[in-house]
Short mmCIF file of C-alpha atoms and ligand atoms in Angstrom, two decimals:
data_model
loop_
_atom_site.label_atom_id
_atom_site.label_comp_id
_atom_site.label_asym_id
_atom_site.label_seq_id
_atom_site.Cartn_x
_atom_site.Cartn_y
_atom_site.Cartn_z
CA MET A 137 -12.47 35.20 -19.02
CA GLU A 138 -10.76 31.95 -19.78
CA LYS A 139 -8.44 29.71 -17.87
CA LYS A 140 -7.18 26.20 -18.47
CA SER A 141 -5.73 24.58 -15.39
CA GLY A 142 -5.24 21.31 -13.54
CA ILE A 143 -8.08 21.46 -11.03
CA LYS A 144 -10.37 18.63 -10.03
CA ILE A 145 -13.55 18.12 -8.06
CA VAL A 146 -12.67 15.64 -5.31
CA GLY A 147 -15.95 15.42 -3.42
CA THR A 148 -19.60 16.45 -3.50
CA GLY A 149 -22.39 16.59 -0.94
CA SER A 150 -25.90 17.93 -0.57
CA PHE A 151 -28.74 18.34 1.86
CA LEU A 152 -32.46 18.54 1.19
CA PRO A 153 -34.98 19.11 3.96
CA GLU A 154 -37.33 16.21 4.64
CA LYS A 155 -40.54 18.23 4.38
CA VAL A 156 -42.08 17.99 0.91
CA LEU A 157 -44.49 20.71 -0.20
CA THR A 158 -46.42 19.52 -3.25
CA ASN A 159 -48.30 21.63 -5.77
CA HIS A 160 -51.50 20.24 -4.26
CA ASP A 161 -50.39 21.57 -0.86
CA ILE A 162 -49.87 25.03 -2.43
CA GLU A 163 -53.36 24.86 -3.98
CA LYS A 164 -54.57 25.18 -0.37
CA ILE A 165 -52.49 28.34 0.24
CA VAL A 166 -53.00 30.46 -2.92
CA ASP A 167 -55.27 30.46 -5.97
CA THR A 168 -53.30 28.11 -8.22
CA SER A 169 -53.39 24.57 -9.59
CA ASP A 170 -51.01 21.67 -10.00
CA GLU A 171 -51.73 21.82 -13.72
CA TRP A 172 -50.71 25.52 -14.00
CA ILE A 173 -47.51 25.04 -12.01
CA VAL A 174 -46.41 21.91 -13.90
CA THR A 175 -47.14 23.33 -17.35
CA ARG A 176 -45.65 26.77 -16.70
CA SER A 177 -42.58 25.69 -14.73
CA GLY A 178 -42.11 21.90 -14.67
CA ILE A 179 -42.18 21.88 -10.86
CA SER A 180 -44.23 19.30 -8.96
CA GLU A 181 -42.88 19.68 -5.44
CA ARG A 182 -40.19 21.38 -3.40
CA ARG A 183 -38.48 20.90 -0.01
CA ILE A 184 -38.99 23.29 2.91
CA ILE A 185 -36.80 23.55 6.01
CA ASP A 186 -38.32 23.30 9.44
CA ASP A 187 -38.33 26.17 11.93
CA SER A 188 -35.26 24.96 13.79
CA MET A 189 -32.95 25.29 10.79
CA ALA A 190 -31.30 28.08 8.81
CA THR A 191 -29.13 28.23 5.68
CA SER A 192 -25.86 27.56 7.53
CA ASP A 193 -27.26 24.31 8.99
CA MET A 194 -28.11 22.95 5.54
CA ALA A 195 -24.77 24.18 4.18
CA SER A 196 -22.86 22.51 7.02
CA ILE A 197 -24.50 19.13 6.43
CA ALA A 198 -23.79 19.35 2.69
CA ALA A 199 -20.19 20.34 3.49
CA LYS A 200 -19.68 17.38 5.84
CA ARG A 201 -21.07 15.04 3.20
CA ALA A 202 -18.67 16.47 0.61
CA LEU A 203 -15.74 15.96 3.01
CA ASP A 204 -16.80 12.33 3.60
CA ASN A 205 -17.18 11.81 -0.13
CA ALA A 206 -13.66 13.17 -0.70
CA GLY A 207 -12.14 11.30 2.25
CA LEU A 208 -10.87 14.59 3.68
CA LYS A 209 -10.84 16.18 7.12
CA PRO A 210 -12.25 19.67 7.87
CA GLU A 211 -8.71 20.86 8.70
CA ASP A 212 -7.67 20.10 5.10
CA LEU A 213 -9.73 23.03 3.77
CA ASP A 214 -8.04 26.36 3.00
CA PHE A 215 -11.12 28.35 2.05
CA ILE A 216 -14.90 28.04 2.31
CA ILE A 217 -17.07 30.05 -0.09
CA VAL A 218 -20.83 30.07 0.37
CA ALA A 219 -23.13 31.37 -2.36
CA THR A 220 -26.45 32.46 -0.91
CA VAL A 221 -29.13 35.16 -0.94
CA THR A 222 -30.58 33.81 2.31
CA ALA A 223 -27.66 34.22 4.70
CA ASP A 224 -28.46 33.49 8.36
CA HIS A 225 -27.53 37.12 9.17
CA TYR A 226 -26.31 40.26 7.44
CA PHE A 227 -23.10 39.42 9.23
CA PRO A 228 -21.26 37.29 10.14
CA SER A 229 -21.15 35.50 6.82
CA THR A 230 -22.83 32.12 6.48
CA ALA A 231 -19.43 30.73 5.42
CA CYS A 232 -18.01 31.61 8.87
CA LEU A 233 -20.86 29.72 10.54
CA VAL A 234 -20.16 26.70 8.33
CA GLN A 235 -16.45 26.97 9.18
CA LYS A 236 -17.35 26.82 12.89
CA ASN A 237 -19.93 24.03 12.50
CA ILE A 238 -17.66 21.67 10.61
CA GLY A 239 -14.45 22.61 12.48
CA ALA A 240 -12.52 23.81 9.43
CA VAL A 241 -10.01 25.63 11.60
CA ASN A 242 -7.52 26.36 8.81
CA ALA A 243 -10.04 27.77 6.35
CA ALA A 244 -10.72 31.39 5.44
CA ALA A 245 -14.42 31.96 4.81
CA CYS A 246 -16.71 34.39 3.02
CA ASP A 247 -20.03 34.58 1.19
CA VAL A 248 -20.62 35.49 -2.45
CA SER A 249 -23.78 37.31 -3.49
CA ALA A 250 -24.73 36.65 -7.10
CA ALA A 251 -28.19 35.15 -6.58
CA CYS A 252 -28.93 32.16 -8.82
CA SER A 253 -25.52 32.55 -10.51
CA GLY A 254 -23.87 32.53 -7.08
CA PHE A 255 -22.64 28.95 -7.11
CA VAL A 256 -20.89 29.26 -10.48
CA TYR A 257 -19.48 32.67 -9.47
CA SER A 258 -18.14 31.03 -6.29
CA LEU A 259 -16.73 28.06 -8.19
CA VAL A 260 -14.87 30.41 -10.53
CA THR A 261 -13.64 32.43 -7.53
CA GLY A 262 -12.35 29.21 -5.98
CA ILE A 263 -10.65 28.23 -9.24
CA ALA A 264 -8.96 31.65 -9.39
CA PHE A 265 -7.66 31.18 -5.84
CA LEU A 266 -6.27 27.76 -6.70
CA ASN A 267 -4.69 29.12 -9.86
CA SER A 268 -3.00 31.90 -7.90
CA LYS A 269 -1.77 29.24 -5.45
CA VAL A 270 -3.36 31.01 -2.48
CA GLY A 271 -4.74 27.68 -1.29
CA ASP A 272 -4.71 23.98 -2.20
CA ARG A 273 -8.25 22.91 -1.39
CA ILE A 274 -11.47 24.88 -1.45
CA MET A 275 -15.03 24.08 -0.40
CA VAL A 276 -17.65 25.77 -2.60
CA ILE A 277 -21.24 25.69 -1.33
CA GLY A 278 -24.59 26.90 -2.69
CA ALA A 279 -27.24 27.03 0.04
CA GLU A 280 -30.64 28.66 0.19
CA ALA A 281 -33.60 28.86 2.55
CA LEU A 282 -35.80 30.59 -0.02
CA SER A 283 -38.97 29.64 1.87
CA ARG A 284 -37.93 32.33 4.39
CA ILE A 285 -38.02 35.13 1.81
CA THR A 286 -40.96 33.83 -0.22
CA ASP A 287 -44.26 35.70 -0.08
CA TRP A 288 -46.73 32.89 0.55
CA GLU A 289 -49.54 35.23 -0.56
CA ASP A 290 -47.98 35.85 -4.00
CA ARG A 291 -48.96 33.01 -6.32
CA SER A 292 -46.68 34.26 -9.10
CA THR A 293 -43.56 33.46 -7.05
CA CYS A 294 -44.39 31.13 -4.15
CA VAL A 295 -44.94 28.16 -6.44
CA LEU A 296 -41.39 28.35 -7.80
CA PHE A 297 -38.88 28.20 -4.97
CA GLY A 298 -37.48 25.58 -2.60
CA ASP A 299 -34.79 25.06 0.04
CA GLY A 300 -31.58 23.01 -0.02
CA ALA A 301 -27.80 23.02 -0.15
CA GLY A 302 -25.05 21.51 -2.28
CA ALA A 303 -21.28 21.51 -1.87
CA LEU A 304 -18.17 20.50 -3.72
CA ILE A 305 -14.46 20.47 -2.97
CA ILE A 306 -11.91 21.47 -5.59
CA GLU A 307 -8.16 21.03 -5.45
CA ARG A 308 -5.19 21.65 -7.68
CA CYS A 309 -3.84 18.65 -9.55
CA GLU A 310 -0.92 18.03 -11.87
CA LYS A 311 -2.83 16.98 -14.95
CA GLY A 312 -5.88 15.07 -16.12
CA SER A 313 -8.84 16.96 -14.74
CA GLU A 314 -9.15 20.46 -16.04
CA VAL A 315 -11.14 23.63 -15.99
CA LEU A 316 -11.69 24.07 -19.71
CA TYR A 317 -13.42 27.43 -19.66
CA PHE A 318 -15.35 29.90 -17.57
CA SER A 319 -17.24 33.09 -18.16
CA LEU A 320 -18.89 35.55 -15.78
CA GLY A 321 -21.09 38.57 -16.54
CA ALA A 322 -23.51 41.08 -15.10
CA ASP A 323 -25.95 43.78 -16.19
CA GLY A 324 -27.10 45.93 -13.28
CA THR A 325 -29.59 47.78 -15.46
CA GLY A 326 -31.91 44.81 -14.91
CA SER A 327 -31.58 44.91 -11.13
CA ASP A 328 -35.27 45.68 -10.56
CA LEU A 329 -36.48 42.54 -12.35
CA LEU A 330 -35.84 40.28 -9.37
CA GLU A 331 -35.26 41.77 -5.93
CA ILE A 332 -36.20 42.13 -2.30
CA PRO A 333 -37.07 45.84 -2.11
CA ALA A 334 -36.71 46.45 1.63
CA GLY A 335 -34.58 45.39 4.57
CA GLY A 336 -31.30 46.72 3.20
CA SER A 337 -29.63 50.13 3.53
CA ARG A 338 -31.78 51.58 0.71
CA LYS A 339 -34.99 50.93 2.58
CA PRO A 340 -34.35 49.65 6.10
CA ALA A 341 -36.94 47.30 7.60
CA SER A 342 -39.83 49.13 9.26
CA MET A 343 -43.39 48.35 10.25
CA GLN A 344 -44.41 49.90 6.94
CA THR A 345 -42.08 47.76 4.77
CA VAL A 346 -43.23 44.63 6.55
CA GLU A 347 -46.88 45.63 6.13
CA ASN A 348 -46.20 46.19 2.41
CA ARG A 349 -44.54 42.76 2.21
CA GLU A 350 -41.44 44.40 0.75
CA HIS A 351 -39.13 42.02 2.63
CA TYR A 352 -40.15 39.24 0.24
CA ILE A 353 -39.04 38.29 -3.29
CA LYS A 354 -40.56 40.45 -6.05
CA MET A 355 -40.09 39.15 -9.56
CA LYS A 356 -41.11 40.39 -13.00
CA GLY A 357 -41.12 36.80 -14.22
CA ASN A 358 -42.55 37.48 -17.61
CA GLU A 359 -39.92 40.14 -18.44
CA LEU A 360 -37.17 37.81 -17.26
CA PHE A 361 -38.40 34.87 -19.29
CA LYS A 362 -37.30 35.91 -22.78
CA TRP A 363 -33.99 37.27 -21.52
CA ALA A 364 -33.41 34.01 -19.63
CA VAL A 365 -33.95 31.78 -22.68
CA LYS A 366 -31.53 33.79 -24.80
CA LYS A 367 -28.97 34.09 -22.00
CA MET A 368 -28.94 30.36 -21.31
CA ARG A 369 -28.67 29.56 -25.01
CA ASP A 370 -25.83 32.04 -25.56
CA LEU A 371 -23.95 30.85 -22.47
CA VAL A 372 -24.08 27.18 -23.46
CA ALA A 373 -23.21 27.90 -27.11
CA ASP A 374 -20.25 30.01 -25.98
CA ALA A 375 -19.09 27.40 -23.45
CA ILE A 376 -19.18 24.61 -26.06
CA LYS A 377 -17.29 26.71 -28.60
CA GLN A 378 -14.66 28.19 -26.28
CA SER A 379 -13.86 24.92 -24.53
CA GLY A 380 -13.45 23.12 -27.85
CA LEU A 381 -16.16 20.58 -27.09
CA THR A 382 -18.44 19.02 -29.67
CA LYS A 383 -22.01 17.93 -29.04
CA ASP A 384 -20.57 14.37 -28.80
CA SER A 385 -17.75 15.12 -26.38
CA LEU A 386 -20.07 17.11 -24.12
CA THR A 387 -21.26 14.72 -21.40
CA TYR A 388 -23.61 16.83 -19.28
CA VAL A 389 -25.08 20.30 -19.04
CA ILE A 390 -26.10 21.12 -15.47
CA PRO A 391 -28.26 24.24 -15.80
CA HIS A 392 -29.62 26.35 -12.97
CA GLN A 393 -32.95 24.63 -12.27
CA VAL A 394 -35.14 27.60 -13.09
CA ASN A 395 -38.01 26.53 -15.33
CA ILE A 396 -38.28 23.57 -17.70
CA ARG A 397 -39.65 25.82 -20.46
CA ILE A 398 -36.57 28.08 -20.28
CA ILE A 399 -34.16 25.12 -20.25
CA ASP A 400 -36.03 23.31 -23.05
CA ALA A 401 -36.30 26.37 -25.28
CA ALA A 402 -32.62 27.26 -24.80
CA LEU A 403 -31.10 23.83 -25.27
CA LYS A 404 -33.39 22.38 -27.92
CA ARG A 405 -32.37 25.12 -30.32
CA LEU A 406 -28.73 24.21 -29.69
CA LYS A 407 -29.64 20.57 -30.33
CA VAL A 408 -28.20 19.45 -26.99
CA PRO A 409 -29.84 16.03 -26.44
CA ILE A 410 -32.18 16.09 -23.46
CA GLU A 411 -30.46 13.04 -21.88
CA LYS A 412 -27.33 15.20 -21.46
CA VAL A 413 -29.26 17.83 -19.51
CA VAL A 414 -29.36 17.18 -15.76
CA LEU A 415 -32.77 18.06 -14.33
CA ASN A 416 -34.30 17.81 -10.87
CA LEU A 417 -36.50 20.91 -10.69
CA ASP A 418 -39.63 18.74 -10.73
CA LYS A 419 -38.67 17.52 -7.22
CA TYR A 420 -36.95 20.56 -5.69
CA GLY A 421 -38.15 23.66 -7.58
CA ASN A 422 -35.80 26.61 -8.02
CA THR A 423 -33.28 26.53 -5.16
CA SER A 424 -31.24 29.46 -6.56
CA ALA A 425 -27.51 29.03 -5.81
CA ALA A 426 -28.08 25.51 -4.45
CA SER A 427 -29.63 24.05 -7.59
CA ILE A 428 -26.46 23.20 -9.55
CA PRO A 429 -24.42 21.61 -6.72
CA ILE A 430 -27.44 19.55 -5.61
CA ALA A 431 -27.84 18.23 -9.17
CA LEU A 432 -24.10 17.48 -9.42
CA ASP A 433 -24.12 15.59 -6.12
CA GLU A 434 -27.09 13.48 -7.21
CA LEU A 435 -25.30 12.62 -10.44
CA ASN A 436 -22.16 11.69 -8.52
CA ARG A 437 -23.96 9.55 -5.96
CA GLU A 438 -25.95 7.77 -8.65
CA GLY A 439 -22.60 6.71 -10.17
CA LYS A 440 -23.32 8.53 -13.41
CA LEU A 441 -19.97 10.39 -13.59
CA LYS A 442 -16.80 8.88 -15.00
CA LYS A 443 -13.30 10.20 -15.44
CA GLY A 444 -12.99 12.48 -18.44
CA ASP A 445 -16.67 13.49 -18.54
CA ASN A 446 -17.10 17.08 -19.76
CA ILE A 447 -19.62 19.06 -17.71
CA ILE A 448 -21.00 22.53 -18.36
CA PHE A 449 -22.40 24.44 -15.39
CA VAL A 450 -24.59 27.34 -16.48
CA ALA A 451 -26.62 29.83 -14.45
CA PHE A 452 -28.24 33.27 -14.51
CA GLY A 453 -30.29 35.29 -12.08
CA SER A 454 -30.93 38.46 -10.15
CA GLY A 455 -28.44 41.26 -10.61
CA LEU A 456 -28.71 40.54 -13.41
CA THR A 457 -25.86 38.05 -13.32
CA TRP A 458 -24.79 35.06 -15.39
CA ALA A 459 -22.02 32.50 -15.31
CA SER A 460 -20.74 29.36 -16.98
CA CYS A 461 -17.92 26.94 -16.22
CA VAL A 462 -16.75 23.84 -18.10
CA MET A 463 -14.90 21.16 -16.14
CA LYS A 464 -13.54 17.73 -16.94
CA TRP A 465 -14.51 15.23 -14.22
O1 LIG B 677 -34.12 32.05 -11.02
C1 LIG B 677 -33.69 33.22 -11.60
C2 LIG B 677 -34.46 33.91 -12.61
N1 LIG B 677 -35.86 33.60 -12.69
C3 LIG B 677 -36.43 33.49 -13.90
O2 LIG B 677 -35.75 33.57 -14.90
C4 LIG B 677 -37.92 33.26 -13.98
C5 LIG B 677 -38.40 33.51 -15.37
N2 LIG B 677 -39.85 33.48 -15.50
C6 LIG B 677 -40.62 32.37 -15.43
O3 LIG B 677 -40.12 31.27 -15.18
C7 LIG B 677 -42.07 32.51 -15.77
O4 LIG B 677 -42.30 33.83 -16.20
C8 LIG B 677 -43.06 32.19 -14.59
C9 LIG B 677 -43.07 30.69 -14.28
C10 LIG B 677 -42.64 32.96 -13.36
C11 LIG B 677 -44.48 32.57 -14.96
O5 LIG B 677 -44.88 31.95 -16.17
P1 LIG B 677 -45.53 32.80 -17.36
O6 LIG B 677 -45.90 31.86 -18.41
O7 LIG B 677 -44.52 33.87 -17.71
O8 LIG B 677 -46.83 33.38 -16.70
P2 LIG B 677 -47.28 34.91 -16.56
O9 LIG B 677 -46.50 35.58 -15.50
O10 LIG B 677 -47.30 35.52 -17.92
O11 LIG B 677 -48.77 34.74 -16.08
C12 LIG B 677 -49.77 34.19 -16.93
C13 LIG B 677 -51.08 34.15 -16.20
C14 LIG B 677 -51.48 35.49 -15.56
O12 LIG B 677 -52.86 35.60 -15.64
P3 LIG B 677 -53.54 36.52 -16.77
O13 LIG B 677 -52.99 37.91 -16.53
O14 LIG B 677 -53.08 35.94 -18.08
O15 LIG B 677 -54.98 36.38 -16.51
C15 LIG B 677 -51.10 35.30 -14.09
O16 LIG B 677 -51.89 36.08 -13.23
O17 LIG B 677 -50.98 33.20 -15.12
C16 LIG B 677 -51.40 33.84 -13.90
N3 LIG B 677 -50.63 33.22 -12.81
C17 LIG B 677 -51.03 32.11 -12.19
N4 LIG B 677 -52.11 31.32 -12.35
C18 LIG B 677 -52.21 30.24 -11.56
C19 LIG B 677 -49.45 33.64 -12.31
N5 LIG B 677 -49.06 32.78 -11.34
C20 LIG B 677 -50.04 31.83 -11.26
C21 LIG B 677 -50.18 30.68 -10.46
N6 LIG B 677 -51.28 29.91 -10.66
N7 LIG B 677 -49.26 30.29 -9.55
#
């Protein structure tokens, strides 16, 4: 899929819970070590929401911050898309709760389920809506309360995930900023590599499923690893080629913050200089759909983005799904 169009990002926002859970804290919960977690994943700490909050609360704060950043009012939004695997409820959608919380009375709202690729899937969905002139201004949010679906007795997964939310607003523009390229894909044959086995219509929640801890994330991390390196490498190589960028004209790659070894192995081979790769997984862990918009907002607020910068967003995850998008800031 490919589409060149006049679309720009006019505001970004994010929210990270105050509570920091360090690797040393996790050493007290499961049989692990700071050394193992840092060497195998690059993660030192992550943020965890408190009991009073859910995904929509984090998403709403990130959304309000994006509106402030853009100088827009909630009524200016035509559509709110929330990417999440940790919706507050089966239904209504988390996007509807955000719409209510921020008072975006003119906005349609729905969630997108594509796991860690969810934010880029949602961004591309928003771009497609703008291109078809269905709306003028769209809020795209990635928000996750992964601590709520993490098995805190499973050391192979509980060390990896964190909570947070990031948002951006896109609108159509005459010229200048552009979407240079996007690509989406899926391979459902790998659906058992990363899943929550119970609690859906296949295996409704029961005393038994809860006892078996089947309502938590199960991941075949090792099997995913090799696939993930190749997928990230192929996605970035394709995005550079199809958007006509060179290694010099590429300003930033914002990858899904999954594991430093995956990102390093994928991008080193492509000779993308490490200073062009935006990383924050050491502080926040893997926040699934929230990881890319949080990283973008940090970059924006640190004043590191200038007009004409070329940014590649790239993600993959459960489904299996994958997605890339190249935008000019
Ligand atoms: O976000 C979307 C998609 N997610 C991914 O793509 C994740 C991809 N996978 C990964 O990032 C890595 O596979 C992990 C970080 C999850 C694991 O790293 P690994 O190098 O693949 O470790 P492993 O699973 O092969 O485990 C190696 C050893 C095992 O022990 P033995 O069998 O060699 O004795 C595990 O039991 O490490 C052990 N282990 C741990 N040890 C200490 C597993 N988890 C831990 C832990 N602390 N937390």
